[in-house]
mmCIF file of C-alpha atoms in Angstrom:
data_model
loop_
_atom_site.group_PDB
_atom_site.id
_atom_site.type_symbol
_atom_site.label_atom_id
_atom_site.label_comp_id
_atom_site.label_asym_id
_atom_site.label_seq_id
_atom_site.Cartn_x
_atom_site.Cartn_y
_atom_site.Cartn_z
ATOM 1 C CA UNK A 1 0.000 0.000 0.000
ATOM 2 C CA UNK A 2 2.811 2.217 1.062
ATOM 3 C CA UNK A 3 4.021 1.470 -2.877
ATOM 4 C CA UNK A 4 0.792 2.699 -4.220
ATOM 5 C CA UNK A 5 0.219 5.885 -2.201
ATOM 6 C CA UNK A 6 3.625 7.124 -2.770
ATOM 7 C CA UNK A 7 3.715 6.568 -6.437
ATOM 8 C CA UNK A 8 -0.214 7.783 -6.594
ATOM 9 C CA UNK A 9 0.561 11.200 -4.191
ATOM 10 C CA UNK A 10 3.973 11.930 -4.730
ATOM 11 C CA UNK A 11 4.800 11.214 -8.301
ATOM 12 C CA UNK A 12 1.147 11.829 -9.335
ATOM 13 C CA UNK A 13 0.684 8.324 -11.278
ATOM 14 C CA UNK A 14 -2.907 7.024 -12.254
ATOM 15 C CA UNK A 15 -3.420 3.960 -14.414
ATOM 16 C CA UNK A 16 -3.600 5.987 -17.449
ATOM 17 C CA UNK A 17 0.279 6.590 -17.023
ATOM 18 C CA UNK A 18 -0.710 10.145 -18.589
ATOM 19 C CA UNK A 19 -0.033 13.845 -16.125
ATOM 20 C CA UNK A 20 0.680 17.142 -17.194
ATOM 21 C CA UNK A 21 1.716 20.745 -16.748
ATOM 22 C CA UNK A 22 -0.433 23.900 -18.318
ATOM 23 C CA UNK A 23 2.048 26.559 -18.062
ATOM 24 C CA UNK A 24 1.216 30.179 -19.688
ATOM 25 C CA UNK A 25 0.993 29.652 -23.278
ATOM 26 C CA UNK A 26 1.736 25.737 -23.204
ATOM 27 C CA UNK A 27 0.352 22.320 -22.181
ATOM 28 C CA UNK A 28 2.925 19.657 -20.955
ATOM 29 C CA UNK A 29 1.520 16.305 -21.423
ATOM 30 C CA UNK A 30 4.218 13.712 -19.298
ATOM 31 C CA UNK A 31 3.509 9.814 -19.777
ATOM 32 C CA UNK A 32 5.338 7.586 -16.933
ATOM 33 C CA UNK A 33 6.147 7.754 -13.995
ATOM 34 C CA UNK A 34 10.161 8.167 -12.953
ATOM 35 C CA UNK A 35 11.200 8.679 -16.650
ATOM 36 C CA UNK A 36 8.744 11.015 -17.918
ATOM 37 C CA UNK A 37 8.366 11.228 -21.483
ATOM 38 C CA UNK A 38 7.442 14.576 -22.318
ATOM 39 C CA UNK A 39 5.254 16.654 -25.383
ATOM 40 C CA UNK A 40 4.595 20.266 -25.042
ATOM 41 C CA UNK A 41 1.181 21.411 -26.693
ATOM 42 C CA UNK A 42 1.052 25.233 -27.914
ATOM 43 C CA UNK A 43 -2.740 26.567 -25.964
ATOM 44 C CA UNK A 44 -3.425 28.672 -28.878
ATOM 45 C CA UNK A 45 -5.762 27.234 -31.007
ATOM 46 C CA UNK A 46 -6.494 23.742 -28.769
ATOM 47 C CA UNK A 47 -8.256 25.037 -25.700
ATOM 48 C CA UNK A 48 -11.235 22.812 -26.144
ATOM 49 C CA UNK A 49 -9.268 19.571 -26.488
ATOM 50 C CA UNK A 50 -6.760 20.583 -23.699
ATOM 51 C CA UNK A 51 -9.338 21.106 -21.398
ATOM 52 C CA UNK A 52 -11.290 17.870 -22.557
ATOM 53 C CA UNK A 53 -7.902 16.472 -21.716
ATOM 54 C CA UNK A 54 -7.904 18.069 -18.408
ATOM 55 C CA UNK A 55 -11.378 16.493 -17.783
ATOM 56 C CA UNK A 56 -10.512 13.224 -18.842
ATOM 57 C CA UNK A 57 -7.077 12.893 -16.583
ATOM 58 C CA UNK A 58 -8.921 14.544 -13.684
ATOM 59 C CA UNK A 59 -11.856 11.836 -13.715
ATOM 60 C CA UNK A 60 -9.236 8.909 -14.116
ATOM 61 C CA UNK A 61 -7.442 10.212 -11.021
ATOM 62 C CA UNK A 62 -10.413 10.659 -8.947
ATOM 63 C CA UNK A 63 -11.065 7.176 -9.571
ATOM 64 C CA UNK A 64 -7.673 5.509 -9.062
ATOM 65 C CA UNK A 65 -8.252 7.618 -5.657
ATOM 66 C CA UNK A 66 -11.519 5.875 -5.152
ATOM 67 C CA UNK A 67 -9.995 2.707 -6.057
ATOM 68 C CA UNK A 68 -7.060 3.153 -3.164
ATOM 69 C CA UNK A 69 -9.397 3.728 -0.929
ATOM 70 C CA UNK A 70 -11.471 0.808 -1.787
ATOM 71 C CA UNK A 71 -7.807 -1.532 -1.725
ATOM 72 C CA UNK A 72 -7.004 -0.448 1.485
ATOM 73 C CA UNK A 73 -10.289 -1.463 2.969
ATOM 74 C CA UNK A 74 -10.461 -4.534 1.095
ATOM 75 C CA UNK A 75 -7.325 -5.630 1.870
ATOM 76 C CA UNK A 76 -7.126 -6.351 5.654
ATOM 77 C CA UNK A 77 -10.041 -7.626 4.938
ATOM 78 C CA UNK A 78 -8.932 -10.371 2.134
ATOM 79 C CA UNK A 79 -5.858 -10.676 4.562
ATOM 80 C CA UNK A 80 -8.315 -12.002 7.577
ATOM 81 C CA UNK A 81 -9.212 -14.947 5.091
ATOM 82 C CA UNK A 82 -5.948 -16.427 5.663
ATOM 83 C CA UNK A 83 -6.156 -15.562 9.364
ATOM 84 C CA UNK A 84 -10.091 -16.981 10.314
ATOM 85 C CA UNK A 85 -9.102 -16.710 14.325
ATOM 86 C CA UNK A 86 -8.052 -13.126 13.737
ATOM 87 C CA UNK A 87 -10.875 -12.282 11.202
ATOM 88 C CA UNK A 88 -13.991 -9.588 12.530
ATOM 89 C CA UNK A 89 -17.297 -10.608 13.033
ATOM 90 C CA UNK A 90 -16.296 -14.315 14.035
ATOM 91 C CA UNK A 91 -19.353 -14.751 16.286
ATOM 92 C CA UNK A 92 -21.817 -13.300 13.944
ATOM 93 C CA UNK A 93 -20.383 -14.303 10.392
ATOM 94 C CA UNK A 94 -19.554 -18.143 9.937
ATOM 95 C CA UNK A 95 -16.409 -18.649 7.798
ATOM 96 C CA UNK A 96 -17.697 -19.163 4.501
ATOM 97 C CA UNK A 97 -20.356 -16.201 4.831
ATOM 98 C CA UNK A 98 -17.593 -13.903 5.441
ATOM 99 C CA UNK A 99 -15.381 -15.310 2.486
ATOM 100 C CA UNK A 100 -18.452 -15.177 0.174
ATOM 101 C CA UNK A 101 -19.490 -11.548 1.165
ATOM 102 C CA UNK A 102 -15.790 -9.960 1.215
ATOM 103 C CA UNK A 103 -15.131 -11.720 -2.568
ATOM 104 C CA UNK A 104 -18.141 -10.407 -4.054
ATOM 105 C CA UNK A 105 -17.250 -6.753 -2.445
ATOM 106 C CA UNK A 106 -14.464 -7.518 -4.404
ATOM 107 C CA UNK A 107 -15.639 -9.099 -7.580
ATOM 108 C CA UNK A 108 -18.550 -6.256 -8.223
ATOM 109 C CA UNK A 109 -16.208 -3.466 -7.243
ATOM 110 C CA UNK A 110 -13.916 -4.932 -9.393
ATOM 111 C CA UNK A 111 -16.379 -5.601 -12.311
ATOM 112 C CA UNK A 112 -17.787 -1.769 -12.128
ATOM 113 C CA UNK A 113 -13.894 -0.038 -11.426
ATOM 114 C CA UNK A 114 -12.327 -1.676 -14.380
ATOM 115 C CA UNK A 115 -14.796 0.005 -16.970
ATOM 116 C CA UNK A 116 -14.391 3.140 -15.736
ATOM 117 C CA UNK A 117 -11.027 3.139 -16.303
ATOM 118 C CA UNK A 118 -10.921 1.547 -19.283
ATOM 119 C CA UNK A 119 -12.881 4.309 -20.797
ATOM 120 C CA UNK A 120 -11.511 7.098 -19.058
ATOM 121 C CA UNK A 121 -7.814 5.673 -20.266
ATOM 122 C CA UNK A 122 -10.052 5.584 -23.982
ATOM 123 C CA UNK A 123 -10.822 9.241 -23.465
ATOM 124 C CA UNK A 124 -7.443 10.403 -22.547
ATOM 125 C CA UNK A 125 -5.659 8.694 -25.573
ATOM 126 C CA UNK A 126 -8.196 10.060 -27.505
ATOM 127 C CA UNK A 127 -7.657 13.758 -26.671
ATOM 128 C CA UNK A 128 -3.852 13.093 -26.754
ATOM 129 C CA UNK A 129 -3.966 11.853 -30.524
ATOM 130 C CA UNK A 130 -6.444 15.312 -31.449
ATOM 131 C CA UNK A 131 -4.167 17.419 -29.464
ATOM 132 C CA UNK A 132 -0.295 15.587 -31.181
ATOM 133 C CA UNK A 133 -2.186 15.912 -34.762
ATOM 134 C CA UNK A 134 -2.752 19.857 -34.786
#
């Protein structure tokens, strides 16, 4: 977790791979995360698709937030399946009830996340290929 918070806050990743920079007169698009590979976008002329852009990278990071959020829940809680003496709600939840409600937590989370990114990851490749061809 420590991993994923520190490359999510600190070098501002998000599974789109995709940041940037809007400086005066230019957008700085920057795809990776420790070697940043960088294109520089002249604002003139492409302030609808830079701000589409904007939209798009600012919706995939809000959910790669959500998603963190949602692992770091999730996780103790997958963690507890290997530990059943340790696990909460022992006296109220048999074994296999908690198993079966804690994977499909995981399963429909994962089944709704997934597409959202997908998409949002769609939308942000699209903008970059409009804004790289002008």
């Amino acid at each position: 977790m420590v991993v994923l918070f520190t490359a999510t806050f600190a070098g501002e990743w998000n599974p789109s791979n995709y940041s940037y920079t809007l400086n005066e007169d230019t957008l700085t698009i920057e795809e990776g995360l420790w070697n940043k590979e960088q294109v520089e976008i002249e604002r003139e002329g492409n302030i609808n698709e830079i701000l589409m852009f904007q939209v798009a990278v600012s919706e995939e990071r809000q959910q790669w937030r959500l998603d963190l959020g949602v692992i770091a829940v999730l996780l103790p809680l997958l963690m507890f399946i290997t530990a059943p003496g340790q696990r909460p709600f022992r006296k109220y939840l048999p074994f296999k009830w908690y198993t079966t409600v804690v994977l499909a937590i995981l399963v429909i989370y994962t089944a709704w996340s997934i597409p959202a990114h997908l998409s949002s990851i769609d939308d942000i490749q699209r903008y970059i290929s409009l804004l790289t061809s002008s």
